[in-house]
CSV table of C-alpha atoms in Angstrom, one decimal:
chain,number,residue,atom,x,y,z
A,23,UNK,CA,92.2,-148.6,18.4
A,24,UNK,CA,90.2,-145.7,20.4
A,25,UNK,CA,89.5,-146.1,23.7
A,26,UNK,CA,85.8,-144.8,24.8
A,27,UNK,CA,86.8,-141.3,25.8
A,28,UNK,CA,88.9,-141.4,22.3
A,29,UNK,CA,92.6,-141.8,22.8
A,30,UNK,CA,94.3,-144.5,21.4
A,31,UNK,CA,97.1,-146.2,22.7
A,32,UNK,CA,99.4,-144.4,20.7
A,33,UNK,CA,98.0,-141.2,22.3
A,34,UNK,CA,98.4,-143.1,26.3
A,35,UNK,CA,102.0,-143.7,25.6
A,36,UNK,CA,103.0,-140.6,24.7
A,37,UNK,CA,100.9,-139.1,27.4
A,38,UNK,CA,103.2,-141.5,29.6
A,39,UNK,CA,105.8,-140.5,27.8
A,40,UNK,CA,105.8,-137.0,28.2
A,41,UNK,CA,104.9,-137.4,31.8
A,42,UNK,CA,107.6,-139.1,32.8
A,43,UNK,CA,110.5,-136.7,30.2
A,44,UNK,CA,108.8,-133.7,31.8
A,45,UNK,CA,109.3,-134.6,35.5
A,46,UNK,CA,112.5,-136.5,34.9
A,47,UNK,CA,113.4,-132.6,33.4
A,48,UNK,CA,111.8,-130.5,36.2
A,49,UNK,CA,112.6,-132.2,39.1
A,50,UNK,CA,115.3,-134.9,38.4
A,51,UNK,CA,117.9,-136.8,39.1
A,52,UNK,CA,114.4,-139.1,40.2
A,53,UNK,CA,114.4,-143.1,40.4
A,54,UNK,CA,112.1,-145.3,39.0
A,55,UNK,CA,110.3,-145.6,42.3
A,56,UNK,CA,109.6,-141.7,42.7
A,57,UNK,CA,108.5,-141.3,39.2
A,58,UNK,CA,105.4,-143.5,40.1
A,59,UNK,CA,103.9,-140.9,42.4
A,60,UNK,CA,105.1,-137.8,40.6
A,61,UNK,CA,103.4,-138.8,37.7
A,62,UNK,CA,101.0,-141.0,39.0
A,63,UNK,CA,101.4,-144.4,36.3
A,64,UNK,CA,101.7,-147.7,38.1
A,65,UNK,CA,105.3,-149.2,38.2
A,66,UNK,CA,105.5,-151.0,35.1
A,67,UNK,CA,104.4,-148.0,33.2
A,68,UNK,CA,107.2,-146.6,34.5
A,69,UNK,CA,109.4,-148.9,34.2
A,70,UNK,CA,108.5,-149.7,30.2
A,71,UNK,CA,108.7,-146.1,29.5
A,72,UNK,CA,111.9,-145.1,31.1
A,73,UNK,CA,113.3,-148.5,29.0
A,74,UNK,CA,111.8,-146.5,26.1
A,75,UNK,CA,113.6,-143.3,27.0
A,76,UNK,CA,117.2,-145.3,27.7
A,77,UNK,CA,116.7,-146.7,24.1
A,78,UNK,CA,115.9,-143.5,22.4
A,79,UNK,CA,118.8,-141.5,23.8
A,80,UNK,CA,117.1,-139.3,26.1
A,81,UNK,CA,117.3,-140.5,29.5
A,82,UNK,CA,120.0,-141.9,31.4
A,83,UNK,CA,121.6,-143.1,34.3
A,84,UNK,CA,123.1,-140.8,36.8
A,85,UNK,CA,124.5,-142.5,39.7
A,86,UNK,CA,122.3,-143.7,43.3
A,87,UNK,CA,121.1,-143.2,46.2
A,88,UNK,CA,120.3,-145.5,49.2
A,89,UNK,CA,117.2,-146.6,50.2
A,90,UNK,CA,115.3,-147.6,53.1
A,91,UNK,CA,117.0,-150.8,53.6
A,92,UNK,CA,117.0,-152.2,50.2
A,93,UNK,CA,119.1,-151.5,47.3
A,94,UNK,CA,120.6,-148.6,46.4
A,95,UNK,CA,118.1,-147.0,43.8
A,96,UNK,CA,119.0,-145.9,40.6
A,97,UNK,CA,118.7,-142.1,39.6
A,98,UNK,CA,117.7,-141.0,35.9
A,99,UNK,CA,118.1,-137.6,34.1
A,100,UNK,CA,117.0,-136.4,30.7
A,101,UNK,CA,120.4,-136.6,28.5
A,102,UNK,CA,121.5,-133.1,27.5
A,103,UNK,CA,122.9,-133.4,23.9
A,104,UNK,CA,119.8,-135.3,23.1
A,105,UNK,CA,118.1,-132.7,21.5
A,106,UNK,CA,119.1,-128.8,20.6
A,107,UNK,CA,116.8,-125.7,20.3
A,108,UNK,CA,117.7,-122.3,18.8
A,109,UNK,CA,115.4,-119.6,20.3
A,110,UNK,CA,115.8,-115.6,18.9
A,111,UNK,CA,114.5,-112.9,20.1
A,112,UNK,CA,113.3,-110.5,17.6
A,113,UNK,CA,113.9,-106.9,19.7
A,114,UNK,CA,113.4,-103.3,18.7
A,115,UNK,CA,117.1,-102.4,19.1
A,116,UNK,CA,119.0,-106.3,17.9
A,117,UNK,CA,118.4,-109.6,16.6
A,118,UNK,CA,119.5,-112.0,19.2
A,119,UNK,CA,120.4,-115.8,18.2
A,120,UNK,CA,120.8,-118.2,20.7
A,121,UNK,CA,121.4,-122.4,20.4
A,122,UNK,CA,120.7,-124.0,23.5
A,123,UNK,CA,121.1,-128.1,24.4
A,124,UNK,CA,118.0,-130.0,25.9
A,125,UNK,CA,118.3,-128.6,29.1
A,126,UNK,CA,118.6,-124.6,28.1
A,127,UNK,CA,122.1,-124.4,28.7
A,128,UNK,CA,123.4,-121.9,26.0
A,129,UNK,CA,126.2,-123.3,23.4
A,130,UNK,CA,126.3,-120.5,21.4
A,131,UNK,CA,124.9,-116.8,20.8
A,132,UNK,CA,125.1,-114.0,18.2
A,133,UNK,CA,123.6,-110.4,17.7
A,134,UNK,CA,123.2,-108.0,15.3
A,135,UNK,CA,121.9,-104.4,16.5
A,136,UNK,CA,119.0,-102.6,14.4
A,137,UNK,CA,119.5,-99.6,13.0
A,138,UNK,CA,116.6,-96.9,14.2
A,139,UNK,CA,113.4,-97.4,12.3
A,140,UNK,CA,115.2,-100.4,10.4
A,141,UNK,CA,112.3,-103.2,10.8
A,142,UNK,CA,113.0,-104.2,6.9
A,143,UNK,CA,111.7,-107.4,7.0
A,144,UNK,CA,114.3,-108.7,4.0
A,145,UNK,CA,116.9,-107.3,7.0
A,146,UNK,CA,115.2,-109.2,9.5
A,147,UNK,CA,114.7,-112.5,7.8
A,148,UNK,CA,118.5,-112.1,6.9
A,149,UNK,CA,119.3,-111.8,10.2
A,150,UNK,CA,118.5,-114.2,11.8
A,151,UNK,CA,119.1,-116.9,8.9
A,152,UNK,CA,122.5,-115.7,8.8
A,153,UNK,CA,122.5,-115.8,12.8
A,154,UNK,CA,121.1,-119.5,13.1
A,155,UNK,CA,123.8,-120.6,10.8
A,156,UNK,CA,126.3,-118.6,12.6
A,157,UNK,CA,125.4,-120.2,16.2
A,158,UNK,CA,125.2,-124.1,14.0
A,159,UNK,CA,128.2,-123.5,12.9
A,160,UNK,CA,130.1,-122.2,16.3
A,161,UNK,CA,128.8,-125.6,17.8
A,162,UNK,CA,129.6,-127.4,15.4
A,163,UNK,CA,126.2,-128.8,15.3
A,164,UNK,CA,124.4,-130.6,11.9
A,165,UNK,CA,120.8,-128.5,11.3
A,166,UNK,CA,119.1,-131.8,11.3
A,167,UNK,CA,119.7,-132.5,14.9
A,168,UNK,CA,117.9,-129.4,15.9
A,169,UNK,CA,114.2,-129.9,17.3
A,170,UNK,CA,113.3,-126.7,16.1
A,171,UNK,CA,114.1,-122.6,16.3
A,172,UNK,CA,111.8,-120.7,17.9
A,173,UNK,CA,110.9,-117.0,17.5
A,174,UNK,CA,109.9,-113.7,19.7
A,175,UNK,CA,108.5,-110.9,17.3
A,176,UNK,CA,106.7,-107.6,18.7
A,177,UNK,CA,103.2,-107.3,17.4
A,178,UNK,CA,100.6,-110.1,17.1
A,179,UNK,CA,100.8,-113.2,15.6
A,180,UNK,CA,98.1,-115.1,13.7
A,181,UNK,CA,98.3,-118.9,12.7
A,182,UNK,CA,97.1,-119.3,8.8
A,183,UNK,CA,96.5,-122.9,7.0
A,184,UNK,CA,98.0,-121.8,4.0
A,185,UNK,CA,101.2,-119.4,4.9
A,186,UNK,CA,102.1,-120.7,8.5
A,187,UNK,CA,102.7,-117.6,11.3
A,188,UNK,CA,101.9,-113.9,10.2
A,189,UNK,CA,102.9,-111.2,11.9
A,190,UNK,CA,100.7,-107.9,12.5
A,191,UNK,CA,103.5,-105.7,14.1
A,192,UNK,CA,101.6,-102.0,13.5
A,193,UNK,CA,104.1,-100.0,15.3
A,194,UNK,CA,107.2,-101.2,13.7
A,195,UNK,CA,105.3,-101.2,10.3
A,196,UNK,CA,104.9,-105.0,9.8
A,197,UNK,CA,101.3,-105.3,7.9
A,198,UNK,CA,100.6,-108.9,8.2
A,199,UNK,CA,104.0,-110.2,7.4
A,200,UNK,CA,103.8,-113.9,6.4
A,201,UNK,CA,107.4,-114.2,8.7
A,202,UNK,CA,107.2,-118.3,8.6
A,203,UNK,CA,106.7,-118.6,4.6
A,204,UNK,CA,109.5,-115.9,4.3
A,205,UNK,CA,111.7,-117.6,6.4
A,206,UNK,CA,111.4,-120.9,4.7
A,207,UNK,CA,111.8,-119.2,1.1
A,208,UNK,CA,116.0,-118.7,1.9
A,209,UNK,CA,116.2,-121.0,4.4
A,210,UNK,CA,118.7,-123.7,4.7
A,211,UNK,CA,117.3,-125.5,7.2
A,212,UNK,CA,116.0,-128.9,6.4
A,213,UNK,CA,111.8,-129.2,6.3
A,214,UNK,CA,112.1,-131.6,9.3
A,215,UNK,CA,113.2,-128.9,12.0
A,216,UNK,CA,110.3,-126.5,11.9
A,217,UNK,CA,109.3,-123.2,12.7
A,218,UNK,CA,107.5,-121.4,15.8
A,219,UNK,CA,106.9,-117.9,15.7
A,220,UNK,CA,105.0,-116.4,18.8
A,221,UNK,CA,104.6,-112.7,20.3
A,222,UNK,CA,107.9,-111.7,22.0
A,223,UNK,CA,105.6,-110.8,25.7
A,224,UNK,CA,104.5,-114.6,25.2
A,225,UNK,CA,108.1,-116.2,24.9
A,226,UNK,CA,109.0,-114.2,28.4
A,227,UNK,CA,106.1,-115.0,30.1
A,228,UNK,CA,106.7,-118.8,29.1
A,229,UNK,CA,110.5,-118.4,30.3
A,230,UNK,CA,109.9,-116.9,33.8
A,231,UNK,CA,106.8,-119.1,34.2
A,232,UNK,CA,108.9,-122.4,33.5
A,233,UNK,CA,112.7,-121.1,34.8
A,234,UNK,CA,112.2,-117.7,36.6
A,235,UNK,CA,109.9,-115.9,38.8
A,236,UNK,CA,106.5,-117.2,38.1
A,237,UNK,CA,107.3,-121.0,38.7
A,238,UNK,CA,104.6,-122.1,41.2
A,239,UNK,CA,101.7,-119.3,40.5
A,240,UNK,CA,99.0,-120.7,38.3
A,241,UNK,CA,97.7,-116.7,37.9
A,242,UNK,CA,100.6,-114.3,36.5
A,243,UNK,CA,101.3,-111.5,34.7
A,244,UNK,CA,104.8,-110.9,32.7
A,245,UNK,CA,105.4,-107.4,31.3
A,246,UNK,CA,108.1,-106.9,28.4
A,247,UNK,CA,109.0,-103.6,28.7
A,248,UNK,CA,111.9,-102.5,25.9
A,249,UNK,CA,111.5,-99.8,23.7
A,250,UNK,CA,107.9,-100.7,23.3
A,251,UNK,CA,105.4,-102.2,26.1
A,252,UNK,CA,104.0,-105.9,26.3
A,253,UNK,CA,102.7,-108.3,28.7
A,254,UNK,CA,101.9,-112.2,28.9
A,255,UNK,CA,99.1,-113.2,30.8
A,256,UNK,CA,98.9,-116.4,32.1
A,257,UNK,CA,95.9,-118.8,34.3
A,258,UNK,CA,94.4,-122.1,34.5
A,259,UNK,CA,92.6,-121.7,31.9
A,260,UNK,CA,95.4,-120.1,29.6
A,261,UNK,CA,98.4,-122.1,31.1
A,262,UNK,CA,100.6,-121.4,28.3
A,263,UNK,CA,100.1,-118.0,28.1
A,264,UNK,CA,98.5,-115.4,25.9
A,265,UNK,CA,99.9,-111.9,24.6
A,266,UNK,CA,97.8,-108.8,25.9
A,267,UNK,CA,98.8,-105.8,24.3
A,268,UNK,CA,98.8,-103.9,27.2
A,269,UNK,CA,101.1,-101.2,25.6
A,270,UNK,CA,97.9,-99.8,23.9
A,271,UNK,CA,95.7,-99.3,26.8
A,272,UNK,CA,95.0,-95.4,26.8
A,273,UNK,CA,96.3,-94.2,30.1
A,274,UNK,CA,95.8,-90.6,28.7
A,275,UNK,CA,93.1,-88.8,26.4
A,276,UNK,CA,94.4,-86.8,23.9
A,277,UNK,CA,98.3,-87.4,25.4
A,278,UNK,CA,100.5,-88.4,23.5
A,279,UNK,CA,101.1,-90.1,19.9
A,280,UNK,CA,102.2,-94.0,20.1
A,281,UNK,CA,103.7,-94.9,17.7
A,282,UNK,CA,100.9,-96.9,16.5
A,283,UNK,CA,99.4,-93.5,15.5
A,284,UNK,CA,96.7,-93.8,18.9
A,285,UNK,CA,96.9,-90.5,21.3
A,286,UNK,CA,97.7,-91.4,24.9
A,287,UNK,CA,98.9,-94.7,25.0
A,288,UNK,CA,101.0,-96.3,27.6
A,289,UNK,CA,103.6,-97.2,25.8
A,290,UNK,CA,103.8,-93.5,24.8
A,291,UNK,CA,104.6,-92.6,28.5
A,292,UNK,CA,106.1,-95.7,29.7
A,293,UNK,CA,108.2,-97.5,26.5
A,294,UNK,CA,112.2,-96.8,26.5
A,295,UNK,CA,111.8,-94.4,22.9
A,296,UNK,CA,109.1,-92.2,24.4
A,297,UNK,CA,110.3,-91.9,27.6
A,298,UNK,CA,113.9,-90.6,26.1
A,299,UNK,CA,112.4,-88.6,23.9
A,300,UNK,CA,110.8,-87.0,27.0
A,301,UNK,CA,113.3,-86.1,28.7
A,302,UNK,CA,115.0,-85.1,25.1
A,303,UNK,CA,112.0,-82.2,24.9
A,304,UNK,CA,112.1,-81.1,29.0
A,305,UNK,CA,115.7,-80.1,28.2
A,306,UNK,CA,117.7,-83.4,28.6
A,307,UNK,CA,120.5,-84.5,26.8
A,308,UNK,CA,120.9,-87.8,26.0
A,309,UNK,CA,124.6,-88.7,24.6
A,310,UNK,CA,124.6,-88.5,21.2
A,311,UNK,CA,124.5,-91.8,18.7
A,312,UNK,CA,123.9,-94.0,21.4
A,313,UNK,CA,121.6,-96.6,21.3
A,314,UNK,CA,118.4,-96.7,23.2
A,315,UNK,CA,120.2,-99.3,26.3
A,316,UNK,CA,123.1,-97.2,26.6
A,317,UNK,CA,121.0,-94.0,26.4
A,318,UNK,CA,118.2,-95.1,29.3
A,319,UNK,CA,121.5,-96.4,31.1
A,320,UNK,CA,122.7,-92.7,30.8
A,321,UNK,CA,119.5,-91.2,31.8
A,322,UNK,CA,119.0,-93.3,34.8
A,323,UNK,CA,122.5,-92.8,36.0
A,324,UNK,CA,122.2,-89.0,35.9
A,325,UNK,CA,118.9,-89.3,37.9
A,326,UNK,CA,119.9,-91.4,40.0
A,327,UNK,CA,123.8,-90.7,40.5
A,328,UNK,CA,126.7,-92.1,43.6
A,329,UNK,CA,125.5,-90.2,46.7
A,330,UNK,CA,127.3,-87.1,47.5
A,331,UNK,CA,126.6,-86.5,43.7
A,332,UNK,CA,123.8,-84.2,42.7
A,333,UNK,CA,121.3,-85.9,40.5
A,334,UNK,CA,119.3,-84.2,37.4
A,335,UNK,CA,116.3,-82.7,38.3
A,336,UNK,CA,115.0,-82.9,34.9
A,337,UNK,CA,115.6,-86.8,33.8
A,338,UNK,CA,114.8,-88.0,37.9
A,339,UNK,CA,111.5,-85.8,37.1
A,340,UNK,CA,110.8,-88.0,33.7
A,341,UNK,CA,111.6,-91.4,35.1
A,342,UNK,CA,109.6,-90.4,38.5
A,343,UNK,CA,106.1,-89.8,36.6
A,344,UNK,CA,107.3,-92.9,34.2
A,345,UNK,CA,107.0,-95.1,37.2
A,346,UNK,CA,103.8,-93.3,38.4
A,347,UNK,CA,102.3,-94.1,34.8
A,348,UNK,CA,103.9,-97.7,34.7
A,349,UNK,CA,102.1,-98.2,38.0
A,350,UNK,CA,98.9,-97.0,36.7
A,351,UNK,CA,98.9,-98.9,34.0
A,352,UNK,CA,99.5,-102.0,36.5
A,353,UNK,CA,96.7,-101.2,38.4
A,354,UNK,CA,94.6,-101.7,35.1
A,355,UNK,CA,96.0,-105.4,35.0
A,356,UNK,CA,95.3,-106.1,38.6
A,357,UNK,CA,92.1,-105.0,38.4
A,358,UNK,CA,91.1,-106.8,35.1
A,359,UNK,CA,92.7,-110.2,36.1
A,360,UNK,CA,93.5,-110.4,39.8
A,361,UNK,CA,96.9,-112.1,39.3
A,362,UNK,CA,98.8,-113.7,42.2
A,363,UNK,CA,102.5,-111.9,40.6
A,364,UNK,CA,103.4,-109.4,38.3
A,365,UNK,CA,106.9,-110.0,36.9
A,366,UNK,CA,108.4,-106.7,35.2
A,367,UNK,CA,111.2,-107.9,32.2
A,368,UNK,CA,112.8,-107.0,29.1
A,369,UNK,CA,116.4,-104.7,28.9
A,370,UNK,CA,114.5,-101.7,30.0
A,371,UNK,CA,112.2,-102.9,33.0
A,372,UNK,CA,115.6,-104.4,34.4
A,373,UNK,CA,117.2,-101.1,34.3
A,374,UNK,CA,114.3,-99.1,35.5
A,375,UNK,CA,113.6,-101.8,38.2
A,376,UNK,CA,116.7,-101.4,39.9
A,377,UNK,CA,116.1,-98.0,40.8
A,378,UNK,CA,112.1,-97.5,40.6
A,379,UNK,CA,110.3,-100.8,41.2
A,380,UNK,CA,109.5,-99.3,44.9
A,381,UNK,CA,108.1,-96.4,43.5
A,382,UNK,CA,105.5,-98.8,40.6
A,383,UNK,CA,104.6,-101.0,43.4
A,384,UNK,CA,103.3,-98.1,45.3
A,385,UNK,CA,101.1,-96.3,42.4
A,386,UNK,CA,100.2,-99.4,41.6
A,387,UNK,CA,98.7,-100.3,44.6
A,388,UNK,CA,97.5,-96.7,45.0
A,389,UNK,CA,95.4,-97.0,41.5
A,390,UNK,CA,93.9,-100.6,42.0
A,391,UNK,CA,91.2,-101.8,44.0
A,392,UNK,CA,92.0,-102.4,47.6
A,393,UNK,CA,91.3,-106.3,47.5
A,394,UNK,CA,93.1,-107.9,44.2
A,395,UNK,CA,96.1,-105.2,45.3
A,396,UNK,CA,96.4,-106.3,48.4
A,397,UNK,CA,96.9,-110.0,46.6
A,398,UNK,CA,99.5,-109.4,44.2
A,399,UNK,CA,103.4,-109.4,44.4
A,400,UNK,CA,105.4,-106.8,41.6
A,401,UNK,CA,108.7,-108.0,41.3
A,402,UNK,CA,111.2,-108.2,38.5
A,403,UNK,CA,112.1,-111.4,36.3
A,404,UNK,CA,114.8,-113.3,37.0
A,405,UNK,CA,115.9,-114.5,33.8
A,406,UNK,CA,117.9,-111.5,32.8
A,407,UNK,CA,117.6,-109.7,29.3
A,408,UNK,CA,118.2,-113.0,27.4
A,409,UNK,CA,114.9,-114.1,28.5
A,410,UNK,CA,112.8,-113.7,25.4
A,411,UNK,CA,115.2,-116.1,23.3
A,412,UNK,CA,115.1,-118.7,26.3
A,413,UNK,CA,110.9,-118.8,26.2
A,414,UNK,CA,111.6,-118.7,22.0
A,415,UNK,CA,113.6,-121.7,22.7
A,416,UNK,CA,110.3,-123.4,24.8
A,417,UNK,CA,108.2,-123.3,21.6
A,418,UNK,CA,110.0,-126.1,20.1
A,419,UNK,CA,111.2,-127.7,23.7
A,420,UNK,CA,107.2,-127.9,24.3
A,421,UNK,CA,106.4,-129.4,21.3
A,422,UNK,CA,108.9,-132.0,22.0
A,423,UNK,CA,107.7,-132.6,24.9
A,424,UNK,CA,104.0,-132.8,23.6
A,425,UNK,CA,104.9,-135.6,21.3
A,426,UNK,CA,106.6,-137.8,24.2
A,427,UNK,CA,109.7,-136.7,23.3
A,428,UNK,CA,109.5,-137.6,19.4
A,429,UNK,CA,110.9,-135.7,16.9
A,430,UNK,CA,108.4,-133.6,14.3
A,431,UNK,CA,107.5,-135.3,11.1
A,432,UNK,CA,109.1,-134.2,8.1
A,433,UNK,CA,106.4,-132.2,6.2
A,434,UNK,CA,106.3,-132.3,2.4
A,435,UNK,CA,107.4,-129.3,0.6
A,436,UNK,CA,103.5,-129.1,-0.6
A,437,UNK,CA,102.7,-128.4,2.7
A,438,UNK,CA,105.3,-125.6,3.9
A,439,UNK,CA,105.2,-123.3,6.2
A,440,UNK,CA,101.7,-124.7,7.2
A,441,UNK,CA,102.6,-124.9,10.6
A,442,UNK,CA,100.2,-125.1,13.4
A,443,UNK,CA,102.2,-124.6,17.2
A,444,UNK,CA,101.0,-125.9,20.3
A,445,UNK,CA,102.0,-126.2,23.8
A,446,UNK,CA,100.4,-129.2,25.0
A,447,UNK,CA,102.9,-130.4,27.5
A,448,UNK,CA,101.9,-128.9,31.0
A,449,UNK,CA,103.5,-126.0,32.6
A,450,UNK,CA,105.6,-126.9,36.0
């Protein structure tokens, strides 16, 4: 039966539900008596739903604490084996697998580098089929008792009624790739445990927003920066996030080719396989079949090398009007959106953050508009390089928490990969 403003009571107990799973998960150990203001349901509703969560496995006791002079209260926590998450991270240089318990703690990983230029998507959906079975198997964990794998790609991602998530990756050469209906062709994951695929800028900005830097701003910005250039914005009004592709932003008429065939964009300045290939054509020399980490890790230890040591002029040169162009471009997003923080991730904005994130802050302040600049924070993530496949791992995590902690519904075979994602539970 439907209420007047039309939720039924289903819909009010797993509103209470999730409530009470995502504060028990963000700020527990809590007792029964501080979950009543934290999530503002009376005391029985408390009480009825944590008797709920007890009986479904996914919260339980966890020792007490004393109270004002009655009874020692009782503390609750989610469970962590109650539910499992495998999040990958679909990167320009590796495949990264990783299976996580309830709680994000990592049980097992695997990786298998890209060849350059190798976006094959039969390679790709190979990888990372053979990597969730790898990581299943490590644990020792049955498929079924996964909530779901989650999925960073680079490009855009559309949601279709027919063939589930399709992937629009122009400058890896991904022409709407139905990823989700591929996947689910070879897969031998049950149809119960399903499938989100989101932009790999998105997952990051989810990760640091709920784990990392961004927890407490309701306005941020999270930039992927890898071999290509990405970005996550997120606000009130877009609390979970949306990709921006800020890579393709012309910071340059008539400069340089991107790679998605557009002269002068960012990422053709700023992204790790321009910016080596820059220093590549002013004379650098980049060691010789490396891969692109260990090659920027190269270039950035030859600009920037022990003191007493003299550095070369040539790569500090490239990485110095790299970080005048990355700040530029930041200036761009301050000015358009007026976040509170600007969090700089992925393998290569780590690297180059240790050694130039002085040097963006100040362009970027020195291109934006006195008042938003004057506003904003730029710092780095704090998640590390694994970051994208711990926001991957979200996608399924925030679905579970959008059903008040329920499972998905097996969908009939008729109906695969039709897929729609949503992140209805509420950011922290």
């Amino acid at each position: 039966m439907a209420g007047r403003n039309g939720r039924t009571v289903r819909d009010l107990r797993r509103g209470n539900r999730t409530a009470v799973l995502q504060r028990l998960y963000f700020d527990g150990p809590l007792s029964r008596f501080e979950l009543g203001p934290a999530t503002g349901l009376s005391s029985g509703s408390v009480s009825n739903v944590v008797a709920d969560l007890i009986a479904d496995g996914l919260v339980e006791e966890a020792g007490s604490v004393d109270s004002d002079g009655g009874r020692p209260r009782t503390l609750l926590r989610v469970v962590p084996g109650s539910g499992h998450m495998i999040g990958v991270d679909v990167g320009e240089t590796r495949v990264r697998v990783e299976l996580f318990d309830l709680t994000l703690t990592e049980l097992a990983r695997t990786q298998r580098p890209l060849e350059p230029q190798r976006y094959d998507v039969e390679v790709i959906t190979g990888h990372i089929r053979d990597g969730v079975a790898e990581v299943l198997a490590a644990a020792g964990l049955a498929p079924e008792r996964l909530l779901g794998v989650g999925i960073g790609v680079p490009g855009i991602v559309e949601r279709t009624p027919d063939r589930g998530a399709v992937v629009h990756g122009q400058t890896i050469g991904w022409d709407a790739v139905p990823l989700e209906e591929l996947l689910r062709a070879g897969s031998r994951l049950p149809g119960s445990v399903p499938c989100f695929i989101d932009n790999g800028a998105k997952t990051l900005g989810q990760a640091e927003m709920w784990f990392g830097a961004g927890r407490g701003a309701g306005n941020a910005l999270v930039v992927l920066f890898g071999s290509g250039v990405g970005a996550c914005l997120v606000t009130p009004e877009v609390e979970h996030g949306r990709a921006v592709e800020w890579g393709h932003l012309t910071v340059r008429v008539r400069g340089r080719r991107c790679r998605c065939g557009a002269l002068g964009c960012l990422e053709a300045y700023a992204g790790a396989e321009s910016l080596l290939a820059r220093w590549r054509e002013e004379g650098g020399r980049p060691p010789q079949d490396a891969d692109e980490e260990s090659a920027l890790a190269a270039m950035l230890a030859a600009a920037c090398p022990p003191e007493g040591t003299e550095a070369d002029p040539v790569a500090l040169a490239v990485l110095e009007e790299t970080a005048e162009y990355l700040g530029a471009g930041l200036s761009d997003l301050i000015n358009l959106f007026q976040p509170e923080r600007i969090l700089i991730g992925g393998w290569a904005g780590l690297q180059l953050g240790a050694h130039f994130l002085a040097a963006v802050r100040r362009h970027a302040v020195a291109y934006a508009l006195r008042h938003p600049a004057e506003r904003v924070t730029v710092d780095l993530g704090r998640l590390g390089p694994d970051a994208v496949t711990v926001g991957a791992a979200i996608l399924p995590l925030a679905d579970f928490f959008a059903r008040g902690g329920r499972r998905a519904e097996p969908a009939p075979q008729a109906q695969l990969p039709a897929w729609q994602a949503s992140l209805e539970g509420r950011r922290p």
